[in-house]
Amino acid sequence: MPLETSPEHPAPVRQIVGAIAGWVDRLGAVWVEGQVIGLNRPASSATDFIRLRDKLAEVSIDLTAPRVVVDSLPSPLVNGAQIVVHAKPAVYPGRGSLSLQVREIRLVGEGELLARLERRRQLLAAEGLFALDLKRTLPFLPRRIGLVTARASAAEKDVVENARRRWPGVDFAIEYAAMQGPSCAAQVIDALGKLDRDPHVEVIVIARGGGSVEDLLPFSDEALVRAVHAATTPVVSAIGHEPDSPLLDLVADLRASTPTDAARRIVPDVAEETERVLQTRARLRRWMTQRLATEQQHLVALRSRPSLADPRSGLAVRVAEVSALQARSRRVLGHVLDRAEDDLGHQLARVRALSPLATLRRGYAVLSDGDGRLFSSVAEVTPGQAVTIRVADGRISAAVDDVEEIALPAVGSTTEGAEESDA
C-alpha cells in the first residue's frame, strides 16, 4: 500500500528508508551475475566488500560477503573476475544504502581464467621473475630490431612503418608466429630464441593487436614467461591495447601499450634528434663565444699591466740598484783591504823588531864553533880554537887568541845597561 504523504504531512527519512527496506526484503535471495571491479578486504574485519558491475552496462552494486565464503573459492578472487553470487538484497538504515548480502560465490567464464592467471602471477612473482632490478635498458638506437608477430598483421605494419617513419634507416629481423591458438606460445618461444641468438639483434618486440581474454591467454603461458626471463636480449611486450595485461607485460624489460607505442619507444625520432643536435651545437657555440670573450678580456687586462706594456720600464731601476750595490761593494772591499794592509804593516814591523837579524844590525854578533854550536860563555871557548862570527851581512872565520872572563853584574843592577852598551 502506498504511503499517504503531502507537503503538509511529509514522511520522515527513517520511515521512507524503513519502507524501502521492507519492500527489498520481500524480494528474497537472488542469483546475480557480474564482473568484480573492486575488492576490499579490511584486515580488522571478517567481512569483504565487493563492487560488482554489469558486463554490458554501466550499472554496479555493492556486495558484502563473509570472508570464509570468499576464501572457500578454488582460486583467489581478483578484479576482473566474472562471478555468480547468491545473495539477499538489504538496505542499511543508517546510510540508506542498498547492498547484496552474499551467501555463495561461484567463478564462471572469464572469471575462472582470470583467477588462474592471478594465481600463476603470484607464483612467478614469488620466484622473482618480475623484479624491477632485472629490467634492462633498451639501446638508444638499435642496429637491428627483432620482431615476433603474425604474418601480414596490423601489428607488424604498425611497428615497422612507425619505426621507419621515426628513423628511416632502422633495420628489422622479423620472425612470424601464430599470435593466438594452441600453438601460439610454442611458436613465439621458438621465434624469440632465433632472434635472441642473432648477435646483430639488439632488442626484440613481441607484438599483436587486442583481443579477448582467451585470445591473449598464450601470452600468459608460463613457458613463454620463463623464456623471456632467460633471454639475453632486451624484450618489449606490445600485446593488445592499454587495458590488456598478460603476464608477458610483467616479465618484459619494457611494456608498450600498443604496437604503435612500441615503435615510438624503441627508436628515436630523427627530426627530434636533429633538432636536439642543432640546439646542442647552438648552446656550444654560445658557450664558446662567451668563453673566448672572457679570455680576451683577461688577455687585454694582462697586456694593460705596466710590466707587459713596457717590459724594459722596470729594468732601469734594477740596473741602478745593481750599480749602487757594485759601488758599495767596491767601497766596502777597499776599506777592508786598507785596514788589512795597515794590520799587515804593523805585524811585519813587530816581527822585524823581534828578529835576531835586527839585533845583528845593531852591532851585535853571534859566535859559534865549526859545527855551528853557539857559544854563550867564555868557559866554552879555548885559546887557539877556530870560531865563526856571524854578523848582519855575513860570517867571519877567526881564531881565539885569548879569553878574558868578565864578571856579570847582579840581576837588576844599574850598571847592566852601561856594560851592555860598552859591549
Tab-separated table of N, CA and C in Angstrom, residues 285-356:
chain	number	residue	atom	x	y	z
A	285	ARG	N	78.083	26.709	-29.283
A	285	ARG	CA	78.640	27.893	-29.953
A	285	ARG	C	78.542	29.117	-29.046
A	286	ARG	N	77.381	29.255	-28.369
A	286	ARG	CA	77.237	30.395	-27.448
A	286	ARG	C	78.239	30.288	-26.306
A	287	TRP	N	78.400	29.081	-25.812
A	287	TRP	CA	79.341	28.897	-24.700
A	287	TRP	C	80.759	29.218	-25.133
A	288	MET	N	81.139	28.772	-26.332
A	288	MET	CA	82.492	29.050	-26.820
A	288	MET	C	82.696	30.547	-27.053
A	289	THR	N	81.652	31.202	-27.595
A	289	THR	CA	81.763	32.654	-27.824
A	289	THR	C	81.953	33.392	-26.495
A	290	GLN	N	81.160	33.012	-25.504
A	290	GLN	CA	81.301	33.645	-24.189
A	290	GLN	C	82.665	33.340	-23.572
A	291	ARG	N	83.127	32.127	-23.743
A	291	ARG	CA	84.421	31.762	-23.165
A	291	ARG	C	85.550	32.519	-23.828
A	292	LEU	N	85.487	32.639	-25.160
A	292	LEU	CA	86.523	33.389	-25.879
A	292	LEU	C	86.497	34.872	-25.494
A	293	ALA	N	85.277	35.414	-25.329
A	293	ALA	CA	85.187	36.817	-24.929
A	293	ALA	C	85.785	37.025	-23.540
A	294	THR	N	85.503	36.100	-22.626
A	294	THR	CA	86.069	36.189	-21.278
A	294	THR	C	87.587	36.097	-21.303
A	295	GLU	N	88.112	35.149	-22.064
A	295	GLU	CA	89.569	35.004	-22.148
A	295	GLU	C	90.198	36.213	-22.824
A	296	GLN	N	89.496	36.804	-23.825
A	296	GLN	CA	90.014	38.008	-24.480
A	296	GLN	C	90.099	39.164	-23.483
A	297	GLN	N	89.084	39.282	-22.625
A	297	GLN	CA	89.121	40.326	-21.600
A	297	GLN	C	90.283	40.105	-20.636
A	298	HIS	N	90.517	38.851	-20.258
A	298	HIS	CA	91.652	38.555	-19.376
A	298	HIS	C	92.965	38.908	-20.053
A	299	LEU	N	93.071	38.617	-21.358
A	299	LEU	CA	94.298	38.922	-22.087
A	299	LEU	C	94.527	40.428	-22.178
A	300	VAL	N	93.449	41.166	-22.446
A	300	VAL	CA	93.577	42.629	-22.514
A	300	VAL	C	94.006	43.185	-21.158
A	301	ALA	N	93.419	42.640	-20.082
A	301	ALA	CA	93.787	43.105	-18.746
A	301	ALA	C	95.254	42.809	-18.451
A	302	LEU	N	95.740	41.659	-18.872
A	302	LEU	CA	97.143	41.323	-18.647
A	302	LEU	C	98.074	42.222	-19.466
A	303	ARG	N	97.697	42.480	-20.708
A	303	ARG	CA	98.552	43.316	-21.567
A	303	ARG	C	98.567	44.772	-21.103
A	304	SER	N	97.521	45.195	-20.399
A	304	SER	CA	97.482	46.576	-19.932
A	304	SER	C	98.339	46.805	-18.689
A	305	ARG	N	98.845	45.769	-18.073
A	305	ARG	CA	99.712	45.943	-16.912
A	305	ARG	C	101.041	46.577	-17.332
A	306	PRO	N	101.614	47.455	-16.502
A	306	PRO	CA	102.867	48.156	-16.880
A	306	PRO	C	103.998	47.200	-17.227
A	307	SER	N	104.084	46.101	-16.530
A	307	SER	CA	105.197	45.192	-16.775
A	307	SER	C	105.121	44.550	-18.151
A	308	LEU	N	103.896	44.410	-18.679
A	308	LEU	CA	103.749	43.836	-20.008
A	308	LEU	C	103.631	44.907	-21.081
A	309	ALA	N	103.098	46.078	-20.720
A	309	ALA	CA	103.019	47.164	-21.690
A	309	ALA	C	104.412	47.618	-22.115
A	310	ASP	N	105.363	47.774	-21.172
A	310	ASP	CA	106.758	48.142	-21.485
A	310	ASP	C	107.657	47.311	-20.584
A	311	PRO	N	108.067	46.130	-21.042
A	311	PRO	CA	108.859	45.241	-20.179
A	311	PRO	C	110.173	45.862	-19.707
A	312	ARG	N	110.733	46.888	-20.463
A	312	ARG	CA	112.020	47.479	-20.086
A	312	ARG	C	111.888	48.571	-19.029
A	313	SER	N	110.644	48.927	-18.705
A	313	SER	CA	110.472	50.043	-17.771
A	313	SER	C	111.036	49.717	-16.388
A	314	GLY	N	110.964	48.506	-15.985
A	314	GLY	CA	111.471	48.157	-14.670
A	314	GLY	C	112.943	47.815	-14.650
A	315	LEU	N	113.548	47.657	-15.853
A	315	LEU	CA	114.963	47.269	-15.895
A	315	LEU	C	115.876	48.410	-15.465
A	316	ALA	N	115.537	49.673	-15.817
A	316	ALA	CA	116.398	50.809	-15.467
A	316	ALA	C	116.559	50.916	-13.952
A	317	VAL	N	115.460	50.740	-13.248
A	317	VAL	CA	115.531	50.809	-11.790
A	317	VAL	C	116.413	49.692	-11.252
A	318	ARG	N	116.253	48.497	-11.826
A	318	ARG	CA	117.061	47.378	-11.362
A	318	ARG	C	118.535	47.561	-11.706
A	319	VAL	N	118.814	48.158	-12.898
A	319	VAL	CA	120.207	48.421	-13.267
A	319	VAL	C	120.838	49.425	-12.308
A	320	ALA	N	120.086	50.465	-11.936
A	320	ALA	CA	120.603	51.458	-10.989
A	320	ALA	C	120.875	50.817	-9.636
A	321	GLU	N	119.960	49.917	-9.232
A	321	GLU	CA	120.181	49.237	-7.954
A	321	GLU	C	121.428	48.372	-8.003
A	322	VAL	N	121.623	47.662	-9.119
A	322	VAL	CA	122.820	46.819	-9.254
A	322	VAL	C	124.088	47.668	-9.245
A	323	SER	N	124.056	48.814	-9.948
A	323	SER	CA	125.230	49.701	-9.968
A	323	SER	C	125.544	50.231	-8.575
A	324	ALA	N	124.509	50.629	-7.831
A	324	ALA	CA	124.718	51.125	-6.472
A	324	ALA	C	125.300	50.031	-5.586
A	325	LEU	N	124.802	48.815	-5.751
A	325	LEU	CA	125.343	47.705	-4.964
A	325	LEU	C	126.791	47.419	-5.328
A	326	GLN	N	127.117	47.523	-6.609
A	326	GLN	CA	128.510	47.304	-7.019
A	326	GLN	C	129.427	48.360	-6.418
A	327	ALA	N	128.998	49.645	-6.466
A	327	ALA	CA	129.834	50.724	-5.906
A	327	ALA	C	130.024	50.535	-4.408
A	328	ARG	N	128.918	50.184	-3.728
A	328	ARG	CA	129.037	49.960	-2.291
A	328	ARG	C	129.982	48.796	-2.001
A	329	SER	N	129.890	47.738	-2.808
A	329	SER	CA	130.774	46.588	-2.601
A	329	SER	C	132.236	46.986	-2.784
A	330	ARG	N	132.494	47.810	-3.807
A	330	ARG	CA	133.877	48.246	-4.032
A	330	ARG	C	134.395	49.062	-2.847
A	331	ARG	N	133.539	49.996	-2.354
A	331	ARG	CA	133.985	50.823	-1.231
A	331	ARG	C	134.249	49.970	0.011
A	332	VAL	N	133.324	49.081	0.286
A	332	VAL	CA	133.493	48.234	1.469
A	332	VAL	C	134.733	47.373	1.332
A	333	LEU	N	134.922	46.783	0.127
A	333	LEU	CA	136.095	45.932	-0.079
A	333	LEU	C	137.385	46.751	0.021
A	334	GLY	N	137.372	48.024	-0.501
A	334	GLY	CA	138.566	48.889	-0.391
A	334	GLY	C	138.915	49.175	1.050
A	335	HIS	N	137.859	49.505	1.861
A	335	HIS	CA	138.111	49.770	3.279
A	335	HIS	C	138.677	48.539	3.968
A	336	VAL	N	138.124	47.391	3.644
A	336	VAL	CA	138.597	46.155	4.276
A	336	VAL	C	140.059	45.900	3.897
A	337	LEU	N	140.417	46.102	2.618
A	337	LEU	CA	141.791	45.863	2.179
A	337	LEU	C	142.758	46.870	2.812
A	338	ASP	N	142.306	48.134	2.929
A	338	ASP	CA	143.168	49.138	3.552
A	338	ASP	C	143.465	48.766	4.995
A	339	ARG	N	142.408	48.381	5.740
A	339	ARG	CA	142.640	48.002	7.129
A	339	ARG	C	143.530	46.759	7.218
A	340	ALA	N	143.359	45.849	6.306
A	340	ALA	CA	144.198	44.644	6.315
A	340	ALA	C	145.647	44.988	6.012
A	341	GLU	N	145.836	45.948	5.110
A	341	GLU	CA	147.221	46.350	4.764
A	341	GLU	C	147.895	47.021	5.960
A	342	ASP	N	147.148	47.870	6.670
A	342	ASP	CA	147.719	48.511	7.858
A	342	ASP	C	148.059	47.474	8.912
A	343	ASP	N	147.123	46.532	9.118
A	343	ASP	CA	147.405	45.485	10.113
A	343	ASP	C	148.624	44.680	9.715
A	344	LEU	N	148.788	44.403	8.449
A	344	LEU	CA	149.927	43.621	7.980
A	344	LEU	C	151.238	44.386	8.193
A	345	GLY	N	151.187	45.709	7.963
A	345	GLY	CA	152.403	46.522	8.195
A	345	GLY	C	152.810	46.510	9.655
A	346	HIS	N	151.814	46.682	10.524
A	346	HIS	CA	152.112	46.650	11.956
A	346	HIS	C	152.675	45.303	12.375
A	347	GLN	N	152.038	44.235	11.896
A	347	GLN	CA	152.529	42.907	12.264
A	347	GLN	C	153.934	42.677	11.710
A	348	LEU	N	154.218	43.152	10.519
A	348	LEU	CA	155.542	42.963	9.926
A	348	LEU	C	156.607	43.739	10.706
A	349	ALA	N	156.236	44.952	11.167
A	349	ALA	CA	157.194	45.746	11.953
A	349	ALA	C	157.492	45.047	13.273
A	350	ARG	N	156.437	44.461	13.870
A	350	ARG	CA	156.656	43.768	15.139
A	350	ARG	C	157.525	42.541	14.938
A	351	VAL	N	157.274	41.830	13.843
A	351	VAL	CA	158.081	40.634	13.570
A	351	VAL	C	159.536	41.018	13.316
A	352	ARG	N	159.745	42.098	12.571
A	352	ARG	CA	161.117	42.536	12.273
A	352	ARG	C	161.835	43.004	13.544
A	353	ALA	N	161.060	43.623	14.431
A	353	ALA	CA	161.669	44.092	15.668
A	353	ALA	C	162.141	42.929	16.529
A	354	LEU	N	161.420	41.819	16.442
A	354	LEU	CA	161.803	40.655	17.235
A	354	LEU	C	162.774	39.746	16.518
A	355	SER	N	163.167	40.062	15.286
A	355	SER	CA	164.039	39.190	14.502
A	355	SER	C	165.488	39.277	15.017
A	356	PRO	N	166.276	38.145	15.128
A	356	PRO	CA	167.718	38.190	15.503
A	356	PRO	C	168.543	39.022	14.516
